[in-house]
Coordinates of C-alpha atoms in Angstrom, one line a residue:
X1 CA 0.0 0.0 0.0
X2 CA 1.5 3.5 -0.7
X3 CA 2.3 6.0 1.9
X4 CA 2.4 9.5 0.5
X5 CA 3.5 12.4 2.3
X6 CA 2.5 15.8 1.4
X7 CA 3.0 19.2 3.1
X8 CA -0.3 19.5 4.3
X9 CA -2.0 15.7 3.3
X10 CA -4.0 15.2 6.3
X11 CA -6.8 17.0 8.3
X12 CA -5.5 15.9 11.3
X13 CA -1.9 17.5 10.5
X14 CA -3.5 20.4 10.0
X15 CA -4.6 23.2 12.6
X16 CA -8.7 24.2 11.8
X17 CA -9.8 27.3 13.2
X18 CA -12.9 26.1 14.5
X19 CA -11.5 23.0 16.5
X20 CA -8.4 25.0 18.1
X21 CA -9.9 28.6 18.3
X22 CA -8.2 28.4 22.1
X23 CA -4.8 28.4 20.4
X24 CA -5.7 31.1 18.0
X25 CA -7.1 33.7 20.0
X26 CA -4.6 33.3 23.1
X27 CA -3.1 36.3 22.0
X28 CA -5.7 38.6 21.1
X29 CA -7.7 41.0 22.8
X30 CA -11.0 40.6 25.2
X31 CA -12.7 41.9 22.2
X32 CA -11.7 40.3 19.6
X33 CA -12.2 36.9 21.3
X34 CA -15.6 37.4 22.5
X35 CA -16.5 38.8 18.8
X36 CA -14.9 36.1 17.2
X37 CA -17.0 33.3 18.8
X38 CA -20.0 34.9 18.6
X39 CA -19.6 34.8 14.9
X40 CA -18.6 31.2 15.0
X41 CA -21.7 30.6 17.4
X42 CA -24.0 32.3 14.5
X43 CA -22.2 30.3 11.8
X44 CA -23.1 27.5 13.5
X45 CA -26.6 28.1 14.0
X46 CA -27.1 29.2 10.0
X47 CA -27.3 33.1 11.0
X48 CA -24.8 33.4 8.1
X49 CA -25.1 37.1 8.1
X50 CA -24.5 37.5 11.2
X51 CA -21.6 35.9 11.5
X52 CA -20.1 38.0 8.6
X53 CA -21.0 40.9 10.0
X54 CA -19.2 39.9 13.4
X55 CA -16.1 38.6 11.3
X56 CA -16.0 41.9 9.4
X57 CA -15.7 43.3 12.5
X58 CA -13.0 40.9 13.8
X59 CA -11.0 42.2 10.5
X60 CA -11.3 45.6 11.6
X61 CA -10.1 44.9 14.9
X62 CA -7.0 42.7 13.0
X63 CA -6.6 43.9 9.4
X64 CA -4.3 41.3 8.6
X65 CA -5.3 38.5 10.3
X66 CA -5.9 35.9 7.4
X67 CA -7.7 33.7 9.3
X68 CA -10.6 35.8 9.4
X69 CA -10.3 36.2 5.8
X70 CA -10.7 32.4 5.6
X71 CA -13.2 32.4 7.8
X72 CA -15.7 35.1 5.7
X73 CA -15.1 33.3 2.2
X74 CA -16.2 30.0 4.2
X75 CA -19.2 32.0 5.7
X76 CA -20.1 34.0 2.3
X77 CA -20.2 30.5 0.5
X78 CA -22.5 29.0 3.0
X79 CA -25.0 31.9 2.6
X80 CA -24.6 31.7 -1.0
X81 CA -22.9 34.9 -1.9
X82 CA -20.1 33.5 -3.9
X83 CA -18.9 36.7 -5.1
X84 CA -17.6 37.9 -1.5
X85 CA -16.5 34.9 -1.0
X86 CA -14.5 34.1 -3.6
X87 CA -12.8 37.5 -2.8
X88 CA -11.7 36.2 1.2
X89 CA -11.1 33.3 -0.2
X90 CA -8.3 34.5 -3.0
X91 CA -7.2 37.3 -0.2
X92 CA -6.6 34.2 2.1
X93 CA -4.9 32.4 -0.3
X94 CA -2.5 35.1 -1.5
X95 CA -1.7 36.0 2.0
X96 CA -0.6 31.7 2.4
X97 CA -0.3 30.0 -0.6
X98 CA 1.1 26.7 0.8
X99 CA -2.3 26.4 2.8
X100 CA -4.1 23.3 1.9
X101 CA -7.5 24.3 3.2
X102 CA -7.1 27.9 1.9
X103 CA -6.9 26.3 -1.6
X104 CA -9.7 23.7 -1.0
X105 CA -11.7 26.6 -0.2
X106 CA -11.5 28.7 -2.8
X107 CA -11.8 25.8 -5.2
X108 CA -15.4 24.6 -3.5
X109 CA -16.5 28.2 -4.1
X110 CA -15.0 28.5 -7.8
X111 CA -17.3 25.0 -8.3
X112 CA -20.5 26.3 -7.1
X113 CA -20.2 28.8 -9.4
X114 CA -19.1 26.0 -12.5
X115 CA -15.9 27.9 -12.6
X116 CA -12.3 26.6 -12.3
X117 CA -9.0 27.5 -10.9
X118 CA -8.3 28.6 -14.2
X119 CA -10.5 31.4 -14.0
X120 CA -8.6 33.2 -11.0
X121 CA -5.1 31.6 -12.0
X122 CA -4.1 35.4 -12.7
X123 CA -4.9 36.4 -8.8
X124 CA -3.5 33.8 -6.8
X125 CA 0.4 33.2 -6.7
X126 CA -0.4 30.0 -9.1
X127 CA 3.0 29.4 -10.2
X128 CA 4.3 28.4 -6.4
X129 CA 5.0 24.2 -6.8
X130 CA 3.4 23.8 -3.2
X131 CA 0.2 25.4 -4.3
X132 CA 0.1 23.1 -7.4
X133 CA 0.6 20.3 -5.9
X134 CA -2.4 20.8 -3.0
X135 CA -4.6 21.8 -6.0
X136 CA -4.0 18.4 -7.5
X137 CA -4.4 16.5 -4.5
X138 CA -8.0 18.6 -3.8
X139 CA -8.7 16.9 -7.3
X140 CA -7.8 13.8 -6.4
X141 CA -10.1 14.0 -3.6
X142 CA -12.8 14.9 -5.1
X143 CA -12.6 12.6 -7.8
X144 CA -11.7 15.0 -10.4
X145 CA -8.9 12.6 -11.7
X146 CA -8.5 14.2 -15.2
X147 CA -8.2 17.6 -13.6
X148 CA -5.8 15.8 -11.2
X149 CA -4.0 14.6 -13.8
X150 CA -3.3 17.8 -15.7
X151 CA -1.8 19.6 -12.7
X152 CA 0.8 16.6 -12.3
X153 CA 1.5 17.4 -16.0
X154 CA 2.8 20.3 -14.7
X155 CA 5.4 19.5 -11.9
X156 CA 8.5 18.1 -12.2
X157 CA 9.4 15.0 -11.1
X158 CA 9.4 13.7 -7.5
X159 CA 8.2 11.2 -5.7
X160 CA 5.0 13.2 -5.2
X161 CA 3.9 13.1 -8.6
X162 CA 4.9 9.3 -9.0
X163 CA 2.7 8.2 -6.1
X164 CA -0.1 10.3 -6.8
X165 CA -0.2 9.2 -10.4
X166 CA 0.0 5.9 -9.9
X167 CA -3.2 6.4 -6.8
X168 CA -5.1 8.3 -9.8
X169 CA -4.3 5.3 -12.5
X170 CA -5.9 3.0 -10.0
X171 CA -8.4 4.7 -9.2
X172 CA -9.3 5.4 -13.0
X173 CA -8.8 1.5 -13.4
X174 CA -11.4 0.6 -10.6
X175 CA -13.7 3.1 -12.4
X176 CA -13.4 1.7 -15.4
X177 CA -14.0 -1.8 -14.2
X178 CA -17.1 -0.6 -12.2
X179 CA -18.2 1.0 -15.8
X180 CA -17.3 -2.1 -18.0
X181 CA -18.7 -4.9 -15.2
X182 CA -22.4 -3.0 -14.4
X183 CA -25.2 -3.5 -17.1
X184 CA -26.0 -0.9 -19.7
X185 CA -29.7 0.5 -20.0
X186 CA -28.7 0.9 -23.5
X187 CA -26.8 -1.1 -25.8
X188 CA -27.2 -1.3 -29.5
X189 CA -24.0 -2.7 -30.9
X190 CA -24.3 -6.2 -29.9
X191 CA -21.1 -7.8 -32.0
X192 CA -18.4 -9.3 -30.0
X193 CA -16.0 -7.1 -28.7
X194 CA -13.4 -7.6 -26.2
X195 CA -12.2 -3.7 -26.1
X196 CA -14.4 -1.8 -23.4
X197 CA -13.4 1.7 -25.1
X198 CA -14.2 0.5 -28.7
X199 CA -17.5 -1.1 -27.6
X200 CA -18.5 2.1 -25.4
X201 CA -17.7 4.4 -28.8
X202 CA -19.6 2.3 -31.0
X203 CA -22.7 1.9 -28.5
X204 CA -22.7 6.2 -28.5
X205 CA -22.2 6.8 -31.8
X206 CA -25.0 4.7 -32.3
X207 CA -27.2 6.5 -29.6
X208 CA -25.7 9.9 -31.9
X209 CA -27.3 8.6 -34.8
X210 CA -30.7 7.9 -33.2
X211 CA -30.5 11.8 -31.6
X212 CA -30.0 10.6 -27.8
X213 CA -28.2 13.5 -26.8
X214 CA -29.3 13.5 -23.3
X215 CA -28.3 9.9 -22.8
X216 CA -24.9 10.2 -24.9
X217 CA -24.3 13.8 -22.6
X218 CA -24.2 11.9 -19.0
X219 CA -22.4 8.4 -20.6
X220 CA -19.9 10.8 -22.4
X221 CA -19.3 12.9 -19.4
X222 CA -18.5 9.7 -17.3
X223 CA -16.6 8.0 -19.8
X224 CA -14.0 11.1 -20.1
X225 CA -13.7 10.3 -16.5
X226 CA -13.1 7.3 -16.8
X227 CA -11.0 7.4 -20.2
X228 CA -9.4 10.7 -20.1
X229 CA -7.0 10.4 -23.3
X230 CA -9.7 9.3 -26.0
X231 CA -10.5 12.1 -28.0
X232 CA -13.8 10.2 -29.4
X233 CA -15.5 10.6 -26.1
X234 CA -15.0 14.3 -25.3
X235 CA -16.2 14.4 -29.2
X236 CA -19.4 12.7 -28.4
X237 CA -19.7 14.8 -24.9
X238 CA -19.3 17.6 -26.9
X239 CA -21.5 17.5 -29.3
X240 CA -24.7 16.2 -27.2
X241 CA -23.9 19.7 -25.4
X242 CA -24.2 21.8 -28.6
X243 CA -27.0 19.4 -29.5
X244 CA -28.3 20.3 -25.7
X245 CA -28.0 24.1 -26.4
X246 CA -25.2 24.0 -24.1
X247 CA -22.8 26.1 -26.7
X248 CA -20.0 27.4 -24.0
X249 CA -19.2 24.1 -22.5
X250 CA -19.8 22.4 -25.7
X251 CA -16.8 24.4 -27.3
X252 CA -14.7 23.8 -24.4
X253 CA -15.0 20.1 -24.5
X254 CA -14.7 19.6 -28.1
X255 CA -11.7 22.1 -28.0
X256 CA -10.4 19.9 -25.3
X257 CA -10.5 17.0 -27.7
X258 CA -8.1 18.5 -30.4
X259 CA -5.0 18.3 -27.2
X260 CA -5.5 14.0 -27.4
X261 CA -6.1 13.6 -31.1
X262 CA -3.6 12.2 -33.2
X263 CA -3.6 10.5 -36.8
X264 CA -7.5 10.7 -37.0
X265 CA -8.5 13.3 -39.8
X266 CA -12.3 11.1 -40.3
X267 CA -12.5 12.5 -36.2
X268 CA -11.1 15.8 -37.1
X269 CA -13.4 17.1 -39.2
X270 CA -16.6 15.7 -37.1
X271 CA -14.9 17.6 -34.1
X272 CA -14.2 21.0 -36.2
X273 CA -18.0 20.6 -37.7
X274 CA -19.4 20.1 -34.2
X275 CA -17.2 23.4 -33.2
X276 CA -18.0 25.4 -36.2
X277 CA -22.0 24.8 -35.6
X278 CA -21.4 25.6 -31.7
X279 CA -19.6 28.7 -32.9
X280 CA -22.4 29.3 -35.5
X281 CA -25.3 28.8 -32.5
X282 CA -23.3 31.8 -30.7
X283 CA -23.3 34.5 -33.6
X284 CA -19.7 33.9 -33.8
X285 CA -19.1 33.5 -37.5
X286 CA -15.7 34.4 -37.7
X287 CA -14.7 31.2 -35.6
X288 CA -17.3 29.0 -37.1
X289 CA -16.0 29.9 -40.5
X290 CA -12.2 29.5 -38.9
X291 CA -13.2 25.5 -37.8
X292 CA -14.9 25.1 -41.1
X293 CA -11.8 25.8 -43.5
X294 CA -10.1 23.0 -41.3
X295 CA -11.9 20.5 -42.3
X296 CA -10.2 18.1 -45.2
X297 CA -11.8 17.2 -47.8
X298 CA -11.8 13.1 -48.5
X299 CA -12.6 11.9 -45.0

């Protein structure tokens, strides 16, 4: 069984504000104190904006005191208002980096609002290894293993990104055997086939055909999970999301597709159709026009 060590792996390695708020506070004022667990008190009892209200006030008492920072973007997110806290959150995180729970944080916040790291990469000190390394383990954790993956792609080697690779490669390998092993609701290619992947593509190209896009959109989406490096099934995801008026996420997909495709000009030009019509759906003829003079003629 592997042991992996990281910085700041564990909980339980890892001082949290509400289970130690003794420790934290032993050098602050009267004031302070009694404001700060009152606002933990309200957080606790769902008066979310009362808490903030307290911990804004804890701030002005200590400007710099990060922790409070953390603990607004925690309490803005729990009363829904994503916008402040995705502000404390980044603060935080600018302020300590290397903090594991800063990180996992802001990235909880960025998903309730279907954004991405990517979108706040510019504000936070991205480029720190430590910082890089946490975010990939928060997608490891949250079974995001292709995300996961792309951040290892990243770092240089260690013995970090060996061991967390290889926990990610299993887990992608129990996934797929849960996938390959359950029944399918809906199978129409019913010749022998001893490749999983090739069966799965043939089954939703079928259910393409038959204009199942609903269907082909969730088995797509899981078997990118579960297959992250075959460019037919972000193809497939793709295009049941243009089909499913889903344009933005449709061209982000399908453009994702073009990074693992190689040798395949019959799936090239399906891909640049499918991104020319998403680009078409959105008024934007100049890049529908752009994917359509891509596509080869012959295939």
């Amino acid at each position: 069984m592997l042991k992996m060590t990281y910085a700041q792996e564990e909980p339980q390695k890892t001082i949290d504000v509400e289970e130690s708020a003794e420790v934290f506070l032993e050098e602050y004022t009267d004031e302070f104190q009694e404001t700060f667990f009152e606002a933990l008190k309200q957080k606790g009892i769902q008066n979310y904006d009362r808490a903030a209200n307290l911990l804004l006030e804890c701030k002005r008492l200590q400007p710099d005191n990060v922790v409070i920072d953390h603990e607004l973007a925690k309490t803005y997110m729990l009363d829904k208002r994503n916008v402040f806290a995705q502000q404390y959150a980044i603060e935080a995180l600018v302020a300590e980096p290397e903090n594991y729970w800063y990180l996992d944080t802001l990235v909880a916040i960025l998903e309730k609002q279907s954004n991405s790291i990517e979108a706040v990469s510019t504000t936070i000190p991205y480029e720190k290894k430590e910082l890089q390394k946490n975010l990939a383990l928060i997608y490891y954790k949250r079974r995001k293993y292709n995300a996961a993956l792309t951040v290892l792609k990243g770092l240089s080697k260690s013995d970090f990104k060996k061991e967390l690779t290889l926990k990610i490669q299993d887990s992608l390998a129990k996934v797929a055997e849960r996938t390959t092993s359950k029944s399918t609701p809906v199978v129409y290619n019913t010749t022998r086939n001893d490749d999983p992947v090739k069966t799965l593509e043939l089954n939703l190209e079928q259910q393409l055909k038959l204009g199942q896009y609903r269907m082909v959109e969730s088995r797509a989406k899981d078997a990118v999970e579960t297959y992250p490096l075959q460019p037919y099934f972000y193809y497939a995801y793709g295009y049941a999301l243009y089909k499913n008026n889903k344009n933005d996420r449709a061209i982000e997909v399908l453009e994702t597709s073009l990074d693992y495709l190689f040798e395949n000009p019959k799936l090239a030009n399906k891909i640049y159709q499918a991104l020319s019509d998403a680009y078409k759906a959105k008024n934007n003829v100049f890049k529908s026009n752009e994917y359509l003079r891509k596509i080869k003629p012959g295939f």
